[in-house]
């Protein structure tokens, strides 16, 4: 069974959006993964299909109703379909490559996109939604975060990336940032490609790449560097 993504959103027209082009888009056409964007408003209340209401306790903005959202979730996924249910949320666990890899190894995912001030807390508990954040900043809705998460996952699915090897050496896969890349021309605006890369010595190239990766990680991401050193020793 190919990887199955269901997205609950008030803006289904945002999907597949950027995931309809390039590698992800071609994989979608081939059926290597599937995507359904479901309109939360289809489960709205009354003639106006209301989905939100004012925050209890008072404060500006609106909150997505738990009854509406629960109905949308229940219609989209049986509790035993094995797919994790994630709520995109700035309060969530920060998304990282390890979680992306876990998701890509599973049957699919159900993604709930918040809007306005967010969603009623009770539906998070009752439907066991796992909150996932894509970074410490506030988006206007969960849709772009869902697209980011799916892009990261889909490129790891079998058959999606042309060059399977490039998935191995990339940033984060070994706890380090990736080494720099160069291509032709050999000299550009007076800048040369590091000679070792043109030496033809595979071992020396590997050593250089490893050292550069370590130098960049120590320099730019002391948090990752500290973890990488613990893992090595
Ligand atoms: N009032 C909330 C922010 C709501 S933003 C707060 O302060 O925490 C509206 C919706 O956008 C959220 O419900 C969530 O689905 C999405 N969103 C915003 N920022 C996000 C982020 N960094 N990661 C994932 N989703 C995010």
PDB file of C-alpha atoms and ligand atoms in Angstrom:
ATOM      1  CA  UNK A   1       0.000   0.000   0.000  1.00  0.00           C
ATOM      2  CA  UNK A   2       1.442   3.382  -0.978  1.00  0.00           C
ATOM      3  CA  UNK A   3       1.860   6.126   1.613  1.00  0.00           C
ATOM      4  CA  UNK A   4      -1.503   7.804   2.244  1.00  0.00           C
ATOM      5  CA  UNK A   5      -1.774  11.444   3.345  1.00  0.00           C
ATOM      6  CA  UNK A   6      -5.073  13.010   4.433  1.00  0.00           C
ATOM      7  CA  UNK A   7      -5.170  16.699   5.262  1.00  0.00           C
ATOM      8  CA  UNK A   8      -8.032  18.396   7.097  1.00  0.00           C
ATOM      9  CA  UNK A   9      -8.173  22.059   6.193  1.00  0.00           C
ATOM     10  CA  UNK A  10     -10.431  25.035   5.542  1.00  0.00           C
ATOM     11  CA  UNK A  11      -8.418  25.627   2.347  1.00  0.00           C
ATOM     12  CA  UNK A  12      -8.236  22.345   0.402  1.00  0.00           C
ATOM     13  CA  UNK A  13      -7.396  24.338  -2.732  1.00  0.00           C
ATOM     14  CA  UNK A  14      -3.895  24.833  -1.243  1.00  0.00           C
ATOM     15  CA  UNK A  15      -3.186  21.125  -1.975  1.00  0.00           C
ATOM     16  CA  UNK A  16      -1.278  19.553  -3.629  1.00  0.00           C
ATOM     17  CA  UNK A  17       0.034  23.055  -4.511  1.00  0.00           C
ATOM     18  CA  UNK A  18       3.821  22.885  -4.586  1.00  0.00           C
ATOM     19  CA  UNK A  19       3.670  19.112  -4.028  1.00  0.00           C
ATOM     20  CA  UNK A  20       2.124  18.762  -7.485  1.00  0.00           C
ATOM     21  CA  UNK A  21       5.406  19.589  -9.232  1.00  0.00           C
ATOM     22  CA  UNK A  22       8.876  18.072  -9.552  1.00  0.00           C
ATOM     23  CA  UNK A  23       9.752  14.794  -7.808  1.00  0.00           C
ATOM     24  CA  UNK A  24       6.815  14.805  -5.376  1.00  0.00           C
ATOM     25  CA  UNK A  25       4.358  15.684  -8.145  1.00  0.00           C
ATOM     26  CA  UNK A  26       5.576  12.969 -10.470  1.00  0.00           C
ATOM     27  CA  UNK A  27       5.476  10.441  -7.619  1.00  0.00           C
ATOM     28  CA  UNK A  28       1.896  11.554  -6.885  1.00  0.00           C
ATOM     29  CA  UNK A  29       0.917  11.003 -10.540  1.00  0.00           C
ATOM     30  CA  UNK A  30       2.572   7.577 -10.515  1.00  0.00           C
ATOM     31  CA  UNK A  31       0.640   6.639  -7.373  1.00  0.00           C
ATOM     32  CA  UNK A  32       3.761   6.224  -5.206  1.00  0.00           C
ATOM     33  CA  UNK A  33       1.818   8.213  -2.614  1.00  0.00           C
ATOM     34  CA  UNK A  34      -1.685   9.659  -2.374  1.00  0.00           C
ATOM     35  CA  UNK A  35      -3.028  12.922  -1.017  1.00  0.00           C
ATOM     36  CA  UNK A  36      -6.568  13.891  -0.130  1.00  0.00           C
ATOM     37  CA  UNK A  37      -7.404  17.367   1.142  1.00  0.00           C
ATOM     38  CA  UNK A  38     -10.687  17.341   3.055  1.00  0.00           C
ATOM     39  CA  UNK A  39     -12.791  20.410   3.737  1.00  0.00           C
ATOM     40  CA  UNK A  40     -13.413  20.812   7.490  1.00  0.00           C
ATOM     41  CA  UNK A  41     -16.350  23.080   6.662  1.00  0.00           C
ATOM     42  CA  UNK A  42     -18.251  20.104   5.220  1.00  0.00           C
ATOM     43  CA  UNK A  43     -18.764  19.193   8.883  1.00  0.00           C
ATOM     44  CA  UNK A  44     -19.705  22.732   9.949  1.00  0.00           C
ATOM     45  CA  UNK A  45     -22.813  23.590  11.961  1.00  0.00           C
ATOM     46  CA  UNK A  46     -26.063  24.826  10.429  1.00  0.00           C
ATOM     47  CA  UNK A  47     -26.853  26.614   7.227  1.00  0.00           C
ATOM     48  CA  UNK A  48     -23.675  28.684   7.420  1.00  0.00           C
ATOM     49  CA  UNK A  49     -21.505  25.622   8.079  1.00  0.00           C
ATOM     50  CA  UNK A  50     -19.935  27.347  11.077  1.00  0.00           C
ATOM     51  CA  UNK A  51     -16.588  25.869  12.178  1.00  0.00           C
ATOM     52  CA  UNK A  52     -15.371  28.301  14.836  1.00  0.00           C
ATOM     53  CA  UNK A  53     -16.486  30.354  17.809  1.00  0.00           C
ATOM     54  CA  UNK A  54     -15.133  32.911  20.253  1.00  0.00           C
ATOM     55  CA  UNK A  55     -12.581  31.846  22.906  1.00  0.00           C
ATOM     56  CA  UNK A  56     -14.018  30.875  26.289  1.00  0.00           C
ATOM     57  CA  UNK A  57     -12.783  33.344  28.901  1.00  0.00           C
ATOM     58  CA  UNK A  58     -12.625  36.081  26.280  1.00  0.00           C
ATOM     59  CA  UNK A  59      -9.771  37.285  24.067  1.00  0.00           C
ATOM     60  CA  UNK A  60      -9.596  38.309  20.453  1.00  0.00           C
ATOM     61  CA  UNK A  61      -9.878  35.834  17.591  1.00  0.00           C
ATOM     62  CA  UNK A  62     -11.703  32.588  16.997  1.00  0.00           C
ATOM     63  CA  UNK A  63     -11.159  28.935  17.906  1.00  0.00           C
ATOM     64  CA  UNK A  64     -12.023  25.850  15.845  1.00  0.00           C
ATOM     65  CA  UNK A  65     -14.896  23.913  17.464  1.00  0.00           C
ATOM     66  CA  UNK A  66     -14.111  20.449  18.861  1.00  0.00           C
ATOM     67  CA  UNK A  67     -17.349  18.834  17.637  1.00  0.00           C
ATOM     68  CA  UNK A  68     -16.808  19.981  14.050  1.00  0.00           C
ATOM     69  CA  UNK A  69     -13.167  18.943  14.011  1.00  0.00           C
ATOM     70  CA  UNK A  70     -13.845  15.557  15.650  1.00  0.00           C
ATOM     71  CA  UNK A  71     -16.486  14.767  13.041  1.00  0.00           C
ATOM     72  CA  UNK A  72     -14.042  15.695  10.265  1.00  0.00           C
ATOM     73  CA  UNK A  73     -11.318  13.523  11.828  1.00  0.00           C
ATOM     74  CA  UNK A  74     -13.655  10.551  12.304  1.00  0.00           C
ATOM     75  CA  UNK A  75     -14.843  10.795   8.701  1.00  0.00           C
ATOM     76  CA  UNK A  76     -11.241  10.880   7.429  1.00  0.00           C
ATOM     77  CA  UNK A  77      -9.654   8.042   9.368  1.00  0.00           C
ATOM     78  CA  UNK A  78     -10.708   4.912  11.206  1.00  0.00           C
ATOM     79  CA  UNK A  79      -9.013   4.788  14.629  1.00  0.00           C
ATOM     80  CA  UNK A  80      -7.273   1.556  13.600  1.00  0.00           C
ATOM     81  CA  UNK A  81      -5.951   2.631  10.192  1.00  0.00           C
ATOM     82  CA  UNK A  82      -2.475   2.830  11.707  1.00  0.00           C
ATOM     83  CA  UNK A  83      -1.728   6.352  10.558  1.00  0.00           C
ATOM     84  CA  UNK A  84      -0.425   8.859  13.099  1.00  0.00           C
ATOM     85  CA  UNK A  85      -2.726  11.854  13.595  1.00  0.00           C
ATOM     86  CA  UNK A  86      -0.786  15.068  13.740  1.00  0.00           C
ATOM     87  CA  UNK A  87      -1.932  18.588  14.495  1.00  0.00           C
ATOM     88  CA  UNK A  88       0.307  21.267  13.041  1.00  0.00           C
ATOM     89  CA  UNK A  89       0.895  23.633  15.935  1.00  0.00           C
ATOM     90  CA  UNK A  90       3.566  26.072  17.118  1.00  0.00           C
ATOM     91  CA  UNK A  91       3.299  24.399  20.541  1.00  0.00           C
ATOM     92  CA  UNK A  92       4.235  21.014  19.120  1.00  0.00           C
ATOM     93  CA  UNK A  93       7.400  18.969  19.187  1.00  0.00           C
ATOM     94  CA  UNK A  94       9.808  20.480  16.646  1.00  0.00           C
ATOM     95  CA  UNK A  95       9.810  18.413  13.450  1.00  0.00           C
ATOM     96  CA  UNK A  96      13.192  16.831  12.721  1.00  0.00           C
ATOM     97  CA  UNK A  97      14.675  14.404  10.199  1.00  0.00           C
ATOM     98  CA  UNK A  98      14.319  11.445  12.594  1.00  0.00           C
ATOM     99  CA  UNK A  99      10.551  11.954  12.824  1.00  0.00           C
ATOM    100  CA  UNK A 100      10.371  12.521   9.062  1.00  0.00           C
ATOM    101  CA  UNK A 101      12.105   9.171   8.539  1.00  0.00           C
ATOM    102  CA  UNK A 102       9.719   7.409  10.961  1.00  0.00           C
ATOM    103  CA  UNK A 103       6.701   8.858   9.176  1.00  0.00           C
ATOM    104  CA  UNK A 104       8.047   7.859   5.757  1.00  0.00           C
ATOM    105  CA  UNK A 105       8.433   4.271   7.007  1.00  0.00           C
ATOM    106  CA  UNK A 106       4.760   4.112   8.063  1.00  0.00           C
ATOM    107  CA  UNK A 107       1.441   3.733   6.217  1.00  0.00           C
ATOM    108  CA  UNK A 108       0.707   7.462   5.955  1.00  0.00           C
ATOM    109  CA  UNK A 109      -0.443  10.377   8.042  1.00  0.00           C
ATOM    110  CA  UNK A 110      -3.523  12.397   8.981  1.00  0.00           C
ATOM    111  CA  UNK A 111      -2.716  16.092   9.242  1.00  0.00           C
ATOM    112  CA  UNK A 112      -4.993  18.615  10.913  1.00  0.00           C
ATOM    113  CA  UNK A 113      -4.420  22.246   9.934  1.00  0.00           C
ATOM    114  CA  UNK A 114      -5.405  24.864  12.496  1.00  0.00           C
ATOM    115  CA  UNK A 115      -6.497  28.390  11.636  1.00  0.00           C
ATOM    116  CA  UNK A 116      -7.369  31.509  13.639  1.00  0.00           C
ATOM    117  CA  UNK A 117      -6.210  31.177  17.284  1.00  0.00           C
ATOM    118  CA  UNK A 118      -6.026  27.400  17.017  1.00  0.00           C
ATOM    119  CA  UNK A 119      -8.256  24.481  17.996  1.00  0.00           C
ATOM    120  CA  UNK A 120     -10.260  23.604  21.108  1.00  0.00           C
ATOM    121  CA  UNK A 121      -7.969  21.714  23.515  1.00  0.00           C
ATOM    122  CA  UNK A 122     -10.496  18.932  24.120  1.00  0.00           C
ATOM    123  CA  UNK A 123     -10.370  17.580  20.583  1.00  0.00           C
ATOM    124  CA  UNK A 124      -6.567  17.312  20.833  1.00  0.00           C
ATOM    125  CA  UNK A 125      -7.008  15.074  23.886  1.00  0.00           C
ATOM    126  CA  UNK A 126     -10.058  13.125  22.738  1.00  0.00           C
ATOM    127  CA  UNK A 127      -8.665  12.276  19.284  1.00  0.00           C
ATOM    128  CA  UNK A 128      -5.085  11.907  20.550  1.00  0.00           C
ATOM    129  CA  UNK A 129      -3.615  14.444  18.171  1.00  0.00           C
ATOM    130  CA  UNK A 130       0.158  14.698  18.353  1.00  0.00           C
ATOM    131  CA  UNK A 131       1.233  18.326  18.011  1.00  0.00           C
ATOM    132  CA  UNK A 132       4.078  19.038  15.587  1.00  0.00           C
ATOM    133  CA  UNK A 133       5.773  22.390  14.981  1.00  0.00           C
ATOM    134  CA  UNK A 134       7.898  23.359  11.988  1.00  0.00           C
ATOM    135  CA  UNK A 135       9.721  26.116  13.862  1.00  0.00           C
ATOM    136  CA  UNK A 136       9.542  28.895  16.411  1.00  0.00           C
ATOM    137  CA  UNK A 137       7.448  31.373  14.465  1.00  0.00           C
ATOM    138  CA  UNK A 138       3.710  31.796  13.895  1.00  0.00           C
ATOM    139  CA  UNK A 139       2.086  30.981  10.570  1.00  0.00           C
ATOM    140  CA  UNK A 140      -1.451  32.052   9.764  1.00  0.00           C
ATOM    141  CA  UNK A 141      -2.540  28.454   9.315  1.00  0.00           C
ATOM    142  CA  UNK A 142      -1.322  24.871   9.425  1.00  0.00           C
ATOM    143  CA  UNK A 143      -1.455  24.367   5.637  1.00  0.00           C
ATOM    144  CA  UNK A 144       2.057  25.552   4.805  1.00  0.00           C
ATOM    145  CA  UNK A 145       3.401  23.535   7.730  1.00  0.00           C
ATOM    146  CA  UNK A 146       1.580  20.452   6.388  1.00  0.00           C
ATOM    147  CA  UNK A 147       3.125  21.051   2.954  1.00  0.00           C
ATOM    148  CA  UNK A 148       6.580  21.325   4.511  1.00  0.00           C
ATOM    149  CA  UNK A 149       6.132  18.116   6.491  1.00  0.00           C
ATOM    150  CA  UNK A 150       4.800  16.198   3.487  1.00  0.00           C
ATOM    151  CA  UNK A 151       7.579  17.456   1.220  1.00  0.00           C
ATOM    152  CA  UNK A 152      10.189  16.197   3.675  1.00  0.00           C
ATOM    153  CA  UNK A 153       8.451  12.814   4.036  1.00  0.00           C
ATOM    154  CA  UNK A 154       7.570  12.179   0.400  1.00  0.00           C
ATOM    155  CA  UNK A 155      11.121  12.601  -0.872  1.00  0.00           C
ATOM    156  CA  UNK A 156      12.135   9.654   1.335  1.00  0.00           C
ATOM    157  CA  UNK A 157       9.487   7.289  -0.047  1.00  0.00           C
ATOM    158  CA  UNK A 158      10.819   4.405  -2.140  1.00  0.00           C
ATOM    159  CA  UNK A 159      11.250   5.375  -5.775  1.00  0.00           C
ATOM    160  CA  UNK A 160      10.628   9.104  -5.307  1.00  0.00           C
ATOM    161  CA  UNK A 161      14.172  10.446  -5.341  1.00  0.00           C
ATOM    162  CA  UNK A 162      16.082   9.698  -8.510  1.00  0.00           C
ATOM    163  CA  UNK A 163      19.440   9.544  -6.796  1.00  0.00           C
ATOM    164  CA  UNK A 164      18.848   7.357  -3.760  1.00  0.00           C
ATOM    165  CA  UNK A 165      22.385   7.929  -2.522  1.00  0.00           C
ATOM    166  CA  UNK A 166      21.982  11.652  -1.978  1.00  0.00           C
ATOM    167  CA  UNK A 167      19.569  10.861   0.858  1.00  0.00           C
ATOM    168  CA  UNK A 168      22.391   9.334   2.884  1.00  0.00           C
ATOM    169  CA  UNK A 169      25.000  12.096   3.094  1.00  0.00           C
ATOM    170  CA  UNK A 170      22.621  15.004   3.514  1.00  0.00           C
ATOM    171  CA  UNK A 171      22.439  17.425   6.387  1.00  0.00           C
ATOM    172  CA  UNK A 172      21.084  15.828   9.608  1.00  0.00           C
ATOM    173  CA  UNK A 173      21.187  12.243   8.328  1.00  0.00           C
ATOM    174  CA  UNK A 174      24.415  11.669  10.294  1.00  0.00           C
ATOM    175  CA  UNK A 175      23.800  14.406  12.868  1.00  0.00           C
ATOM    176  CA  UNK A 176      25.966  16.868  10.923  1.00  0.00           C
ATOM    177  CA  UNK A 177      25.358  19.650   8.427  1.00  0.00           C
ATOM    178  CA  UNK A 178      26.450  18.758   4.923  1.00  0.00           C
ATOM    179  CA  UNK A 179      29.832  19.657   3.420  1.00  0.00           C
ATOM    180  CA  UNK A 180      29.980  22.382   0.696  1.00  0.00           C
ATOM    181  CA  UNK A 181      29.309  21.503  -2.957  1.00  0.00           C
ATOM    182  CA  UNK A 182      31.076  22.683  -6.124  1.00  0.00           C
ATOM    183  CA  UNK A 183      30.556  22.182  -9.847  1.00  0.00           C
ATOM    184  CA  UNK A 184      31.905  23.600 -13.113  1.00  0.00           C
ATOM    185  CA  UNK A 185      33.408  25.989 -14.033  1.00  0.00           C
ATOM    186  CA  UNK A 186      36.599  24.991 -12.223  1.00  0.00           C
ATOM    187  CA  UNK A 187      37.510  28.645 -11.783  1.00  0.00           C
ATOM    188  CA  UNK A 188      34.705  31.171 -11.402  1.00  0.00           C
ATOM    189  CA  UNK A 189      35.253  34.900 -10.721  1.00  0.00           C
ATOM    190  CA  UNK A 190      38.788  33.958  -9.678  1.00  0.00           C
ATOM    191  CA  UNK A 191      37.539  31.383  -7.133  1.00  0.00           C
ATOM    192  CA  UNK A 192      38.852  27.851  -7.418  1.00  0.00           C
ATOM    193  CA  UNK A 193      37.301  24.559  -6.444  1.00  0.00           C
ATOM    194  CA  UNK A 194      39.258  23.094  -3.467  1.00  0.00           C
ATOM    195  CA  UNK A 195      42.031  21.109  -5.233  1.00  0.00           C
ATOM    196  CA  UNK A 196      41.416  17.929  -3.202  1.00  0.00           C
ATOM    197  CA  UNK A 197      38.027  17.557  -4.930  1.00  0.00           C
ATOM    198  CA  UNK A 198      39.793  17.415  -8.299  1.00  0.00           C
ATOM    199  CA  UNK A 199      42.570  15.093  -7.078  1.00  0.00           C
ATOM    200  CA  UNK A 200      40.774  11.850  -7.858  1.00  0.00           C
ATOM    201  CA  UNK A 201      41.671  10.461  -4.403  1.00  0.00           C
ATOM    202  CA  UNK A 202      38.429   9.074  -3.114  1.00  0.00           C
ATOM    203  CA  UNK A 203      39.729   8.655   0.430  1.00  0.00           C
ATOM    204  CA  UNK A 204      41.094  12.182   0.586  1.00  0.00           C
ATOM    205  CA  UNK A 205      37.806  13.556  -0.757  1.00  0.00           C
ATOM    206  CA  UNK A 206      35.837  11.679   1.895  1.00  0.00           C
ATOM    207  CA  UNK A 207      38.161  12.936   4.631  1.00  0.00           C
ATOM    208  CA  UNK A 208      37.846  16.528   3.402  1.00  0.00           C
ATOM    209  CA  UNK A 209      34.053  16.291   3.285  1.00  0.00           C
ATOM    210  CA  UNK A 210      33.888  14.852   6.775  1.00  0.00           C
ATOM    211  CA  UNK A 211      36.150  17.601   8.162  1.00  0.00           C
ATOM    212  CA  UNK A 212      34.164  20.332   6.427  1.00  0.00           C
ATOM    213  CA  UNK A 213      30.893  18.882   7.723  1.00  0.00           C
ATOM    214  CA  UNK A 214      32.293  18.854  11.263  1.00  0.00           C
ATOM    215  CA  UNK A 215      33.720  22.365  10.959  1.00  0.00           C
ATOM    216  CA  UNK A 216      30.435  23.792   9.650  1.00  0.00           C
ATOM    217  CA  UNK A 217      28.374  22.008  12.292  1.00  0.00           C
ATOM    218  CA  UNK A 218      30.616  23.138  15.173  1.00  0.00           C
ATOM    219  CA  UNK A 219      30.572  26.677  13.785  1.00  0.00           C
ATOM    220  CA  UNK A 220      26.910  27.122  12.930  1.00  0.00           C
ATOM    221  CA  UNK A 221      25.041  24.639  15.088  1.00  0.00           C
ATOM    222  CA  UNK A 222      26.712  24.107  18.451  1.00  0.00           C
ATOM    223  CA  UNK A 223      23.529  22.294  19.563  1.00  0.00           C
ATOM    224  CA  UNK A 224      23.900  19.622  16.847  1.00  0.00           C
ATOM    225  CA  UNK A 225      27.667  19.451  17.332  1.00  0.00           C
ATOM    226  CA  UNK A 226      27.325  18.693  21.043  1.00  0.00           C
ATOM    227  CA  UNK A 227      24.930  15.820  20.257  1.00  0.00           C
ATOM    228  CA  UNK A 228      27.078  14.479  17.387  1.00  0.00           C
ATOM    229  CA  UNK A 229      30.121  14.288  19.671  1.00  0.00           C
ATOM    230  CA  UNK A 230      28.192  12.439  22.376  1.00  0.00           C
ATOM    231  CA  UNK A 231      26.942   9.917  19.788  1.00  0.00           C
ATOM    232  CA  UNK A 232      30.458   9.319  18.419  1.00  0.00           C
ATOM    233  CA  UNK A 233      32.120   8.671  21.772  1.00  0.00           C
TER     234      UNK A 233
HETATM  235  N1  LIG B   1      -2.567  31.209  18.828  1.00  0.00           N
HETATM  236  C1  LIG B   1      -1.645  30.167  18.450  1.00  0.00           C
HETATM  237  C2  LIG B   1      -1.171  30.340  17.012  1.00  0.00           C
HETATM  238  C3  LIG B   1      -2.255  30.079  15.999  1.00  0.00           C
HETATM  239  S1  LIG B   1      -1.647  30.188  14.363  1.00  0.00           S
HETATM  240  C4  LIG B   1      -0.436  30.216  19.378  1.00  0.00           C
HETATM  241  O1  LIG B   1      -0.057  31.290  19.822  1.00  0.00           O
HETATM  242  O2  LIG B   1       0.160  29.151  19.647  1.00  0.00           O
HETATM  243  C5  LIG B   1      -2.891  29.330  13.471  1.00  0.00           C
HETATM  244  C6  LIG B   1      -2.580  27.909  13.071  1.00  0.00           C
HETATM  245  O3  LIG B   1      -1.415  27.901  12.242  1.00  0.00           O
HETATM  246  C7  LIG B   1      -2.248  26.956  14.196  1.00  0.00           C
HETATM  247  O4  LIG B   1      -3.421  26.398  14.741  1.00  0.00           O
HETATM  248  C8  LIG B   1      -1.395  25.907  13.509  1.00  0.00           C
HETATM  249  O5  LIG B   1      -2.184  24.906  12.879  1.00  0.00           O
HETATM  250  C9  LIG B   1      -0.687  26.704  12.423  1.00  0.00           C
HETATM  251  N2  LIG B   1       0.698  27.069  12.777  1.00  0.00           N
HETATM  252  C10 LIG B   1       1.147  28.300  13.088  1.00  0.00           C
HETATM  253  N3  LIG B   1       2.460  28.303  13.349  1.00  0.00           N
HETATM  254  C11 LIG B   1       2.893  27.033  13.181  1.00  0.00           C
HETATM  255  C12 LIG B   1       4.164  26.397  13.316  1.00  0.00           C
HETATM  256  N4  LIG B   1       5.258  27.068  13.678  1.00  0.00           N
HETATM  257  N5  LIG B   1       4.224  25.059  13.085  1.00  0.00           N
HETATM  258  C13 LIG B   1       3.123  24.357  12.737  1.00  0.00           C
HETATM  259  N6  LIG B   1       1.894  24.922  12.592  1.00  0.00           N
HETATM  260  C14 LIG B   1       1.762  26.233  12.822  1.00  0.00           C
END
